[in-house]
PDB file of C-alpha atoms in Angstrom:
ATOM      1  CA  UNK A   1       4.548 -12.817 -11.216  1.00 90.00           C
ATOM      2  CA  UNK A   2       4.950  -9.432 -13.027  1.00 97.00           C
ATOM      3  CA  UNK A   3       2.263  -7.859 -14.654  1.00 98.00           C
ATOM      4  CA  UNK A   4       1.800  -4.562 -16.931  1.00 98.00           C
ATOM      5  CA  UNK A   5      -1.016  -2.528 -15.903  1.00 98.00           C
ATOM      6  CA  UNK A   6      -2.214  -0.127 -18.426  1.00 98.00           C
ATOM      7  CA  UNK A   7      -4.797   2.621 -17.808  1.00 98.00           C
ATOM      8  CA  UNK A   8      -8.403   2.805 -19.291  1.00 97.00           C
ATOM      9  CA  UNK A   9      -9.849   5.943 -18.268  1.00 97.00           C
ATOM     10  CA  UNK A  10      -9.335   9.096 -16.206  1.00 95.00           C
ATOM     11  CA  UNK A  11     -11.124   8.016 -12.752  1.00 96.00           C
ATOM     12  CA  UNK A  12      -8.833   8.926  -9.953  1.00 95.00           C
ATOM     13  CA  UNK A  13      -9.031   9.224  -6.326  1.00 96.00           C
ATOM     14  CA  UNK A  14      -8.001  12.546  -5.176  1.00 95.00           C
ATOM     15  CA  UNK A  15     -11.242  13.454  -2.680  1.00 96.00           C
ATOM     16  CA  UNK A  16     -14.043  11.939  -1.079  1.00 97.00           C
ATOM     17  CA  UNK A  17     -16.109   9.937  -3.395  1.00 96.00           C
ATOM     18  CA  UNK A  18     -19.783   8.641  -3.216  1.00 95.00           C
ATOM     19  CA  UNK A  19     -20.193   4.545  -3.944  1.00 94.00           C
ATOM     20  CA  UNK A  20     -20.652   4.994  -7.893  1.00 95.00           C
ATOM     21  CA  UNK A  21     -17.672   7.279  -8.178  1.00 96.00           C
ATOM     22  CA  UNK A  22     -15.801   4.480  -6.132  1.00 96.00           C
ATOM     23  CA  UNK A  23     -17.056   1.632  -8.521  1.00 95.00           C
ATOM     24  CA  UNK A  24     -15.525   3.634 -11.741  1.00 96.00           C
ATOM     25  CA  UNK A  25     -12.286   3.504 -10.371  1.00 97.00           C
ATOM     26  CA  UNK A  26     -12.638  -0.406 -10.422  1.00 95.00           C
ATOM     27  CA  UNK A  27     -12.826   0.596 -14.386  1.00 95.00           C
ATOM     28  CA  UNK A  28      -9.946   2.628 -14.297  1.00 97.00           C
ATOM     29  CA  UNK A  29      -7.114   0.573 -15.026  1.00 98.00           C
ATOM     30  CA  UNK A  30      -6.733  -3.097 -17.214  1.00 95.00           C
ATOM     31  CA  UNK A  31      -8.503  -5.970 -15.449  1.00 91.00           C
ATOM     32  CA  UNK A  32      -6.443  -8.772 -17.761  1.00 91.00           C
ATOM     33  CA  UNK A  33      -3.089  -7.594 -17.107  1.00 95.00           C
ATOM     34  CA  UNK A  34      -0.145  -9.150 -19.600  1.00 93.00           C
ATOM     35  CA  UNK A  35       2.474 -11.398 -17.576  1.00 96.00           C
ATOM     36  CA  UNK A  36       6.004  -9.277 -18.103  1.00 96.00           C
ATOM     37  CA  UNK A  37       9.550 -10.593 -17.545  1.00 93.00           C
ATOM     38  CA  UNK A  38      10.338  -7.119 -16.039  1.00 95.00           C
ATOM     39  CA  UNK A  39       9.567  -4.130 -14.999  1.00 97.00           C
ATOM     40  CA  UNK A  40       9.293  -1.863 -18.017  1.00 96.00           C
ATOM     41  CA  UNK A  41       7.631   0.740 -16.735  1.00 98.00           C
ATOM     42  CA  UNK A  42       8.836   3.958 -14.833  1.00 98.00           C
ATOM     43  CA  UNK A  43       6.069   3.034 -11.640  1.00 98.00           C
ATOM     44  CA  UNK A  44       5.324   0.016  -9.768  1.00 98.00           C
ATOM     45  CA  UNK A  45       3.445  -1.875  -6.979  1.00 98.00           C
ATOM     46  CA  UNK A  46       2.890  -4.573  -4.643  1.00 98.00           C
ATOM     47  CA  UNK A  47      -0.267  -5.022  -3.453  1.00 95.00           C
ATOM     48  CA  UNK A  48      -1.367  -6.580   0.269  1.00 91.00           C
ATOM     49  CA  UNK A  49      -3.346  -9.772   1.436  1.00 87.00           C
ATOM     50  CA  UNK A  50      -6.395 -10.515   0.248  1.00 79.00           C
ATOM     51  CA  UNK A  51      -5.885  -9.501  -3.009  1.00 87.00           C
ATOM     52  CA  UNK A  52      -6.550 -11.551  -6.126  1.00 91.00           C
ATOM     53  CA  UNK A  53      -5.319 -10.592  -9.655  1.00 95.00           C
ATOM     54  CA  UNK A  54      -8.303  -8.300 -10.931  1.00 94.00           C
ATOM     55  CA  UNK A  55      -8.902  -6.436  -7.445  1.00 94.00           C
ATOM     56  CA  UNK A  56      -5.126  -5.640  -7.177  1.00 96.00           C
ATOM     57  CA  UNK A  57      -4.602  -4.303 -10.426  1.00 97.00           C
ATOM     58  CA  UNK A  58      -6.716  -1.621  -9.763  1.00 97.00           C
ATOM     59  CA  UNK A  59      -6.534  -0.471  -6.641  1.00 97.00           C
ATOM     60  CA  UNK A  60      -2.734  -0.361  -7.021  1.00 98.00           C
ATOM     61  CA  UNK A  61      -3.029   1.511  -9.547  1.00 98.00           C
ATOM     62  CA  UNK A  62      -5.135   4.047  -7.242  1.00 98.00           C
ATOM     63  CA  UNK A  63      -2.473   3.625  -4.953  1.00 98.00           C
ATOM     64  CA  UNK A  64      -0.002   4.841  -7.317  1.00 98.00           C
ATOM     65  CA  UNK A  65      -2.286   7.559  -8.469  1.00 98.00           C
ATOM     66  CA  UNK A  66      -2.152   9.035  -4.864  1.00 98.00           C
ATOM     67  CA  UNK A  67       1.653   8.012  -4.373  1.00 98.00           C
ATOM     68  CA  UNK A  68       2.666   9.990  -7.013  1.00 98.00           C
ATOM     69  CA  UNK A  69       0.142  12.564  -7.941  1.00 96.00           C
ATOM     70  CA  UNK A  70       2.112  15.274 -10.446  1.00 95.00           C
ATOM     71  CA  UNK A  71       3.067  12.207 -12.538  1.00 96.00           C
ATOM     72  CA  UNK A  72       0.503  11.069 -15.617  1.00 93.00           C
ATOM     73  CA  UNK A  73       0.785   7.405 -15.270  1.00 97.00           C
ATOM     74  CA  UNK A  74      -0.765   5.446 -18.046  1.00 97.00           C
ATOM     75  CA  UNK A  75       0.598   2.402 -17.165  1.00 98.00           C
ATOM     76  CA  UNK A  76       2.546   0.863 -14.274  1.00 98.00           C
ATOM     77  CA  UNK A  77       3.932  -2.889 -13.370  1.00 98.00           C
ATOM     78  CA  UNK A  78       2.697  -5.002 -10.926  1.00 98.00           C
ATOM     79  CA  UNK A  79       4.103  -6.936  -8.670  1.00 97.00           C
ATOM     80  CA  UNK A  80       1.656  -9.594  -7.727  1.00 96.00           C
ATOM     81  CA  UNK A  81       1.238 -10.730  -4.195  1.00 88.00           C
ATOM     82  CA  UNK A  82      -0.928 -13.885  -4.643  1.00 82.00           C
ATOM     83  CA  UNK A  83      -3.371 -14.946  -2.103  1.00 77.00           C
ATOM     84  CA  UNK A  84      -4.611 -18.143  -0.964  1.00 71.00           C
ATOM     85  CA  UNK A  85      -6.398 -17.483   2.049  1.00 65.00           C
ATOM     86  CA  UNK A  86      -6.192 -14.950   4.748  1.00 67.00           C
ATOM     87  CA  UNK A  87      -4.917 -17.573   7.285  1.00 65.00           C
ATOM     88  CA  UNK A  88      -1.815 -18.401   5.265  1.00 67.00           C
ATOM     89  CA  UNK A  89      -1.528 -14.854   4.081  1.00 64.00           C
ATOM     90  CA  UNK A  90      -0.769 -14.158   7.593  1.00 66.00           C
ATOM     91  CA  UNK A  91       1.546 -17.031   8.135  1.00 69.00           C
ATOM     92  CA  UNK A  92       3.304 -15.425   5.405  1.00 71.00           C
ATOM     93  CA  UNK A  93       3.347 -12.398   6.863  1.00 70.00           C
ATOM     94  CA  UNK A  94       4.559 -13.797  10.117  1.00 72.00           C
ATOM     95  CA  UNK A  95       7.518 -15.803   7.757  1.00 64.00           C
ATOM     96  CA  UNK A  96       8.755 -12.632   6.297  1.00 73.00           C
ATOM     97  CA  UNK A  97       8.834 -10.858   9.500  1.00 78.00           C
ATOM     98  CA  UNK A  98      11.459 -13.114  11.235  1.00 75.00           C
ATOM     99  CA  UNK A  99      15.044 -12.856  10.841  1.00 72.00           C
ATOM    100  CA  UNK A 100      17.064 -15.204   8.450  1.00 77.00           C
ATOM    101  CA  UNK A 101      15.502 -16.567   5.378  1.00 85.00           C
ATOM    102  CA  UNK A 102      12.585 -14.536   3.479  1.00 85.00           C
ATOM    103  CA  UNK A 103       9.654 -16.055   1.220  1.00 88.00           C
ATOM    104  CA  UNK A 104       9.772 -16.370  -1.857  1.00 89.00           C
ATOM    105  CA  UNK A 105       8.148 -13.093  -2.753  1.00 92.00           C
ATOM    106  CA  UNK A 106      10.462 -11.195  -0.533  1.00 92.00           C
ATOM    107  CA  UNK A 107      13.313 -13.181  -2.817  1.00 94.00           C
ATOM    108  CA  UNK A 108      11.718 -12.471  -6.278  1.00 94.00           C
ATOM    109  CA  UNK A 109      11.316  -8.965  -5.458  1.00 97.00           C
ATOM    110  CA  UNK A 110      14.615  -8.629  -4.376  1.00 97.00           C
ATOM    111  CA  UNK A 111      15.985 -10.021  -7.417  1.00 97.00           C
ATOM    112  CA  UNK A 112      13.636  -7.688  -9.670  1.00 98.00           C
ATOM    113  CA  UNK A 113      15.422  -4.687  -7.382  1.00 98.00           C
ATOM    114  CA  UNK A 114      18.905  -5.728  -8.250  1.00 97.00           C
ATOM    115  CA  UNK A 115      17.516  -6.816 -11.763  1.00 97.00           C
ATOM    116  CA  UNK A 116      16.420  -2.636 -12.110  1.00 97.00           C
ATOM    117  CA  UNK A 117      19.501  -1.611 -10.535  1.00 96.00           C
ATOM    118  CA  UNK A 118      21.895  -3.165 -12.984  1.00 96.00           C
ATOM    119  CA  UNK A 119      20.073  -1.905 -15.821  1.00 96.00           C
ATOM    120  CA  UNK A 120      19.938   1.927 -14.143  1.00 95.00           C
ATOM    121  CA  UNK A 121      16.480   1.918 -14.581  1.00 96.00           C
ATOM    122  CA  UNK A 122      14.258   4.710 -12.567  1.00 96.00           C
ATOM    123  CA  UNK A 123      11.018   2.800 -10.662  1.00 98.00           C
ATOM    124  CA  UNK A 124       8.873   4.452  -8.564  1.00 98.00           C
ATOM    125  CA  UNK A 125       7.130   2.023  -6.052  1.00 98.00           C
ATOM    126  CA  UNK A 126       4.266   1.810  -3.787  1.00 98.00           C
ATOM    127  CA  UNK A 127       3.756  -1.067  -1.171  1.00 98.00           C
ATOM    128  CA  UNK A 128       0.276  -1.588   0.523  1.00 98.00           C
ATOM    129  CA  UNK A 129      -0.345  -3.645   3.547  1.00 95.00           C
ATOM    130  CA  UNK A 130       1.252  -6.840   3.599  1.00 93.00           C
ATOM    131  CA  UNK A 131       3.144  -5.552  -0.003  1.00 96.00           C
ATOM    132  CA  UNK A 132       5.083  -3.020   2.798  1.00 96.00           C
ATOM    133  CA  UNK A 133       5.868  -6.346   4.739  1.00 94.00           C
ATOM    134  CA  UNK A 134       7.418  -8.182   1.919  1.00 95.00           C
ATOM    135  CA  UNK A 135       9.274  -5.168   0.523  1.00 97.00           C
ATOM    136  CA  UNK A 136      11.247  -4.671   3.735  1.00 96.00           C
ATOM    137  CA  UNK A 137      11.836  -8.520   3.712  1.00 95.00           C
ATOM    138  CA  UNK A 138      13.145  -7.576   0.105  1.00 96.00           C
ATOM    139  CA  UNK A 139      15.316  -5.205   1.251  1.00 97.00           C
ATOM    140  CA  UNK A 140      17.337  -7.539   3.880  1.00 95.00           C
ATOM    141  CA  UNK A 141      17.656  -9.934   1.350  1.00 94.00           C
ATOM    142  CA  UNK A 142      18.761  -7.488  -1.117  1.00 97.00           C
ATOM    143  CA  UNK A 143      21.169  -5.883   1.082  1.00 95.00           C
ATOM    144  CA  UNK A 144      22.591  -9.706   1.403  1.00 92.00           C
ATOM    145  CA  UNK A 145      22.703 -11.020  -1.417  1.00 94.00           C
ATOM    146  CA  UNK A 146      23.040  -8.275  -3.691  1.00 95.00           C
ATOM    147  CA  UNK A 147      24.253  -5.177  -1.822  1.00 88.00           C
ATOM    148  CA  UNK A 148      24.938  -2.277  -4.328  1.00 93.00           C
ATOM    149  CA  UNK A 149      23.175   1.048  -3.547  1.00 96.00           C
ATOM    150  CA  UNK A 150      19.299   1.413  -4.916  1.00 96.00           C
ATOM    151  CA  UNK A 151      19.456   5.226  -5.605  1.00 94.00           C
ATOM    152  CA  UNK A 152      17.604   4.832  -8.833  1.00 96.00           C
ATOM    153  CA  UNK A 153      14.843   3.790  -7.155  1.00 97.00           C
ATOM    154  CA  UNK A 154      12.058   4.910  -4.256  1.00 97.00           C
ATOM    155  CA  UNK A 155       8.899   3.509  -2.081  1.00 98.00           C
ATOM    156  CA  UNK A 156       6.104   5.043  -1.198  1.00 98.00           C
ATOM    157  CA  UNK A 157       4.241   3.036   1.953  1.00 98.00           C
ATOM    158  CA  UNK A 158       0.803   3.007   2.302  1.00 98.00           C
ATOM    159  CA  UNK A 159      -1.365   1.336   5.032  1.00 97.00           C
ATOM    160  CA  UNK A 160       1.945   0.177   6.299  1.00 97.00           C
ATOM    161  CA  UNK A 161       1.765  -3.860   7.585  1.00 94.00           C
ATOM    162  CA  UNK A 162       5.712  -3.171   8.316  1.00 95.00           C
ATOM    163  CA  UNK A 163       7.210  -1.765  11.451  1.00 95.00           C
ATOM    164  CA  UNK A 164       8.413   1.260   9.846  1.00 97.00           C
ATOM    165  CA  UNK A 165      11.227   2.431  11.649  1.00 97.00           C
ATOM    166  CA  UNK A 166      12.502  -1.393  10.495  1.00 96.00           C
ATOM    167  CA  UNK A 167      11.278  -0.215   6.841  1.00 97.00           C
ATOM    168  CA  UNK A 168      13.225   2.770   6.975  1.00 97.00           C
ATOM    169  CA  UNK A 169      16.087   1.546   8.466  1.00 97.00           C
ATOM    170  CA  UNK A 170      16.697  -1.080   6.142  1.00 97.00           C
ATOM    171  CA  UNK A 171      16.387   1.807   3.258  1.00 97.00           C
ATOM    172  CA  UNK A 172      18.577   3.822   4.518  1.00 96.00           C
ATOM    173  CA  UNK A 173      21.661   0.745   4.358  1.00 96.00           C
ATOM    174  CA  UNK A 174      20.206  -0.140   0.984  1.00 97.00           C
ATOM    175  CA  UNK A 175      20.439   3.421  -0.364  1.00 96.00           C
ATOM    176  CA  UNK A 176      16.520   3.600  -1.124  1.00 97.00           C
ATOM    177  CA  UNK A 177      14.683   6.561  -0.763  1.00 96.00           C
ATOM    178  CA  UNK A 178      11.376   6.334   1.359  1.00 97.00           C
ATOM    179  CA  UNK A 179       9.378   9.866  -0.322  1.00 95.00           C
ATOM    180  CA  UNK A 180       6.048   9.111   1.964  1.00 96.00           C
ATOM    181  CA  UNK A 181       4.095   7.324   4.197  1.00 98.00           C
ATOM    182  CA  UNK A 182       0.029   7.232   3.921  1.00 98.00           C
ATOM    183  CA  UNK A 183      -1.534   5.203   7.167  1.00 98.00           C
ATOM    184  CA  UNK A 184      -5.310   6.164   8.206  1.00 98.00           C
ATOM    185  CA  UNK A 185      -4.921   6.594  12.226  1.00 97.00           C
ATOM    186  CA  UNK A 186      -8.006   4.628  11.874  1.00 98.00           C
ATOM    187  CA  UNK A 187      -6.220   1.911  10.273  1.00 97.00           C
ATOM    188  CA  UNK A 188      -6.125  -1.391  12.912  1.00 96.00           C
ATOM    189  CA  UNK A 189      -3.024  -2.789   9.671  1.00 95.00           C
ATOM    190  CA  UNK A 190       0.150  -0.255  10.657  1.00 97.00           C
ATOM    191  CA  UNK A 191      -1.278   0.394  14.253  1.00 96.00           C
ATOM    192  CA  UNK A 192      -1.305  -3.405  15.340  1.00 94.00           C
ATOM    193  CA  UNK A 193      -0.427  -5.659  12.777  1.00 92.00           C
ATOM    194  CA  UNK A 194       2.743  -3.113  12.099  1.00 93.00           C
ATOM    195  CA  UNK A 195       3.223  -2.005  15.407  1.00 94.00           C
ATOM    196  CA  UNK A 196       3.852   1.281  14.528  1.00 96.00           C
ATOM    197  CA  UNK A 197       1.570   2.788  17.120  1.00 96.00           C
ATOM    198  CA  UNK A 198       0.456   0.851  20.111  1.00 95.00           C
ATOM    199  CA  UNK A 199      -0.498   3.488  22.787  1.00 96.00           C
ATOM    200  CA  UNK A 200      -4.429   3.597  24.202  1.00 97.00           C
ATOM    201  CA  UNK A 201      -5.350   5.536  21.911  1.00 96.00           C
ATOM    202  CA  UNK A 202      -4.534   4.374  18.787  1.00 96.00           C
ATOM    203  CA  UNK A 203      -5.961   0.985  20.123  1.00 96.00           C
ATOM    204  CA  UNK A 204      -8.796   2.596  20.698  1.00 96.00           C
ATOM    205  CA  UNK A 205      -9.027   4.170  17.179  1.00 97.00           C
ATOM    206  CA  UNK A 206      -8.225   0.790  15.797  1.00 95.00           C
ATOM    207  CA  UNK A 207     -10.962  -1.390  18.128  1.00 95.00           C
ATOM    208  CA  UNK A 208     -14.125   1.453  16.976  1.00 96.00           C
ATOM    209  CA  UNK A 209     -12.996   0.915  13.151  1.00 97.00           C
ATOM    210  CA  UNK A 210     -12.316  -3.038  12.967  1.00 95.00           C
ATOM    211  CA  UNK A 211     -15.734  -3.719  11.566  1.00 95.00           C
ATOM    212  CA  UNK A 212     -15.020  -1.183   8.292  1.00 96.00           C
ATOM    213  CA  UNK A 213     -11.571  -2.384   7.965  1.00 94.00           C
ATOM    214  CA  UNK A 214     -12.874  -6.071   7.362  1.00 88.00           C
ATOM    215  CA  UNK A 215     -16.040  -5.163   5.609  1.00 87.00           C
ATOM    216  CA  UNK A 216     -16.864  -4.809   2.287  1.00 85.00           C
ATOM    217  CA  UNK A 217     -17.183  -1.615   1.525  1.00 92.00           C
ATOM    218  CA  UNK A 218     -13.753  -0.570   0.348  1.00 94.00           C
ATOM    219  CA  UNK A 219     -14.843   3.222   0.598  1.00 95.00           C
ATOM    220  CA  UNK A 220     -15.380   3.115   4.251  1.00 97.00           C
ATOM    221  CA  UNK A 221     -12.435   1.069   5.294  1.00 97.00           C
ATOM    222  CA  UNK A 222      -9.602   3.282   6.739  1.00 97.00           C
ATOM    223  CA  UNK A 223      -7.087   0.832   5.067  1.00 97.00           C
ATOM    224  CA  UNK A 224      -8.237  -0.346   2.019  1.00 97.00           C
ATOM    225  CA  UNK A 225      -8.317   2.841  -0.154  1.00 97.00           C
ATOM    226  CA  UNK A 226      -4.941   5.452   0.137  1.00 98.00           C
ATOM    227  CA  UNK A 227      -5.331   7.689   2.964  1.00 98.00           C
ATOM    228  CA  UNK A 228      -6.106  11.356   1.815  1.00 98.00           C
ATOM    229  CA  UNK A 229      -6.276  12.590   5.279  1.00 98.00           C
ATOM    230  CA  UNK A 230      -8.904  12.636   7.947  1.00 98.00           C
ATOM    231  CA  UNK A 231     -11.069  15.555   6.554  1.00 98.00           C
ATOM    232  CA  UNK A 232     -11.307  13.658   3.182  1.00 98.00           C
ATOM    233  CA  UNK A 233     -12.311  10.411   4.880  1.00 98.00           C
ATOM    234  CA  UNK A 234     -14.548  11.645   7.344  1.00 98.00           C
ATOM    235  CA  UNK A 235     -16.288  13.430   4.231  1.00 98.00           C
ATOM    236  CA  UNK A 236     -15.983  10.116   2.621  1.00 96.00           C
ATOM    237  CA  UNK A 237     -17.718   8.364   5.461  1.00 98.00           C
ATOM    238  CA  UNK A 238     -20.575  10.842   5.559  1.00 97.00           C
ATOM    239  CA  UNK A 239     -21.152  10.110   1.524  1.00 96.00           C
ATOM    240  CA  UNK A 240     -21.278   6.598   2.250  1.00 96.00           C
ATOM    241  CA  UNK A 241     -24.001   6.765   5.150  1.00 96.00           C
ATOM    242  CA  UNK A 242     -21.208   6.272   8.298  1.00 97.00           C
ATOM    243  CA  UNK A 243     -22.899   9.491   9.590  1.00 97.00           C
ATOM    244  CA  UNK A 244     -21.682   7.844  13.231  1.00 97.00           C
ATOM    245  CA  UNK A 245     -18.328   7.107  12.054  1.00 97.00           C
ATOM    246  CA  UNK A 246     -17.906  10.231  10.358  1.00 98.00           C
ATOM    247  CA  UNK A 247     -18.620  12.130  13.372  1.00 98.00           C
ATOM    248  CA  UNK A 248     -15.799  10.274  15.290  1.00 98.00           C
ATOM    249  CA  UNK A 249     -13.498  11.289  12.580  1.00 98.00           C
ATOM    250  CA  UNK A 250     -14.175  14.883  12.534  1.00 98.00           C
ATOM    251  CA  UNK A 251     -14.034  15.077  16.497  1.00 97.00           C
ATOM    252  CA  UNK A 252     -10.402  13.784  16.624  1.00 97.00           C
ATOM    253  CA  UNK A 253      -9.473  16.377  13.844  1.00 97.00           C
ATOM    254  CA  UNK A 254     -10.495  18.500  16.297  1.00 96.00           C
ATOM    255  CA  UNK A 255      -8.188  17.082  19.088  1.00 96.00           C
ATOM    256  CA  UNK A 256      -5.050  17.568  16.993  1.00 96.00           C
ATOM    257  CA  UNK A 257      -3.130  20.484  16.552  1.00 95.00           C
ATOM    258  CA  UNK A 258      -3.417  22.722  13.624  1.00 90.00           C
ATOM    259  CA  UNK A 259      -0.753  21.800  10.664  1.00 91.00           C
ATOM    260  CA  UNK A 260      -1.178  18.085  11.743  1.00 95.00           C
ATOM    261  CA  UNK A 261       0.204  16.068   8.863  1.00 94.00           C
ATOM    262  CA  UNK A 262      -2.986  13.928   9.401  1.00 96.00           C
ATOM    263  CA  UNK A 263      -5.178  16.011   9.012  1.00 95.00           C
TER     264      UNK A 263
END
């Protein structure tokens, strides 16, 4: 389903915040979004697992706040990832990663894609998470099904459950434009689950951080919230009492070279 998001206040993430400044961004944006027949809006999302209607509506929104930060969005359309439990979230998952035929999400979205396309309309997107995983399923049904060029459209990919050189691939022969990729190096989603990164020490990374990733504080996970960079979260974990965690953080910045894109 397609909703329209629109925006109730200013909050924004855009640095480390303490747990009340976290809350009001919970406030930010519409939590009884309108069912829409299309996207009528110049942004968009799809959100990940584990996401029911209210919780997805704004932290997409935060998404697309950090996606696209020069733009004033006051509104954006979501594309709804529904969830039913984690276990068949991750069946699904699993389903859209194969070759041959996609969910129905993957198929929907696809269809709202060539549904833009036709009408030239200009959509920024953001995927999260398992929202990454469908989109690229999207994509190689599009390019099937449908196959004219997207170039009025582009993704932004954020705590990527995709393999992204898959993601990108498929772009490229579908003529959209990928403008950025956000994953925490703490982040067990686009490490593992993506397989973007599976040496030592990003299994390492991964294996110290699994508790915050599944916990509930959505400040301290590495995945749940867009990644700023790793001087913003480690300040972030500090605010939130992860003194230990923080410390970690701030001693890999350390490792990496200056200019790091991480960083």
């Amino acid at each position: 389903m397609l909703y329209q998001v629109n925006r109730k206040t200013i909050a924004n993430y855009n640095k480390a915040l303490d747990k009340d400044k976290i809350g009001e961004l919970e406030g930010a944006w519409d939590d009884d979004p309108q069912p829409s027949a299309q996207v009528r809006t110049s942004h968009a999302a799809v959100n990940g697992m584990q996401n029911q209607l209210t919780k997805a509506a704004w932290l997409m929104g935060t998404h697309l706040d950090a996606a696209y930060q020069t733009d004033t969005i006051k509104a954006y359309t979501l594309f709804h990832n529904p969830t039913d439990n984690i276990a068949l979230d991750g069946i699904e998952c699993v389903f859209d990663k194969r070759l041959g035929q996609k969910s129905h999400n993957a198929q929907h979205l696809a269809a709202v894609l060539a549904q833009n396309n036709q009408q030239g309309k200009q959509v920024k997107w953001v995927a999260h998470s398992q929202g990454a995983i469908i989109f690229c399923a999207a994509l190689e049904h599009y390019r099937i099904k449908y196959g004219k060029p997207l170039t009025t459209q582009q993704l932004a990919v954020h705590g990527s459950g995709a393999n992204l050189d898959r993601l990108k691939q498929v772009a490229q022969n579908t003529g959209l434009t990928i403008n950025s990729v956000r994953n925490n190096p703490y982040d067990l989603v686009p490490s593992v689950a993506g397989r973007n990164d599976l040496s030592a020490s990003s299994l390492a990374r991964a294996y110290k951080f699994r508790g915050l990733v599944f916990g509930d504080e959505v400040g301290a996970s590495p995945h749940t919230l867009p990644f700023l960079g790793l001087e913003t979260y480690a300040d972030q974990l500090q605010l939130l009492g992860e003194d230990k965690k923080a410390i970690i953080v701030r001693r890999f910045i350390k490792s990496l070279p200056a200019g790091d894109s991480r960083i």
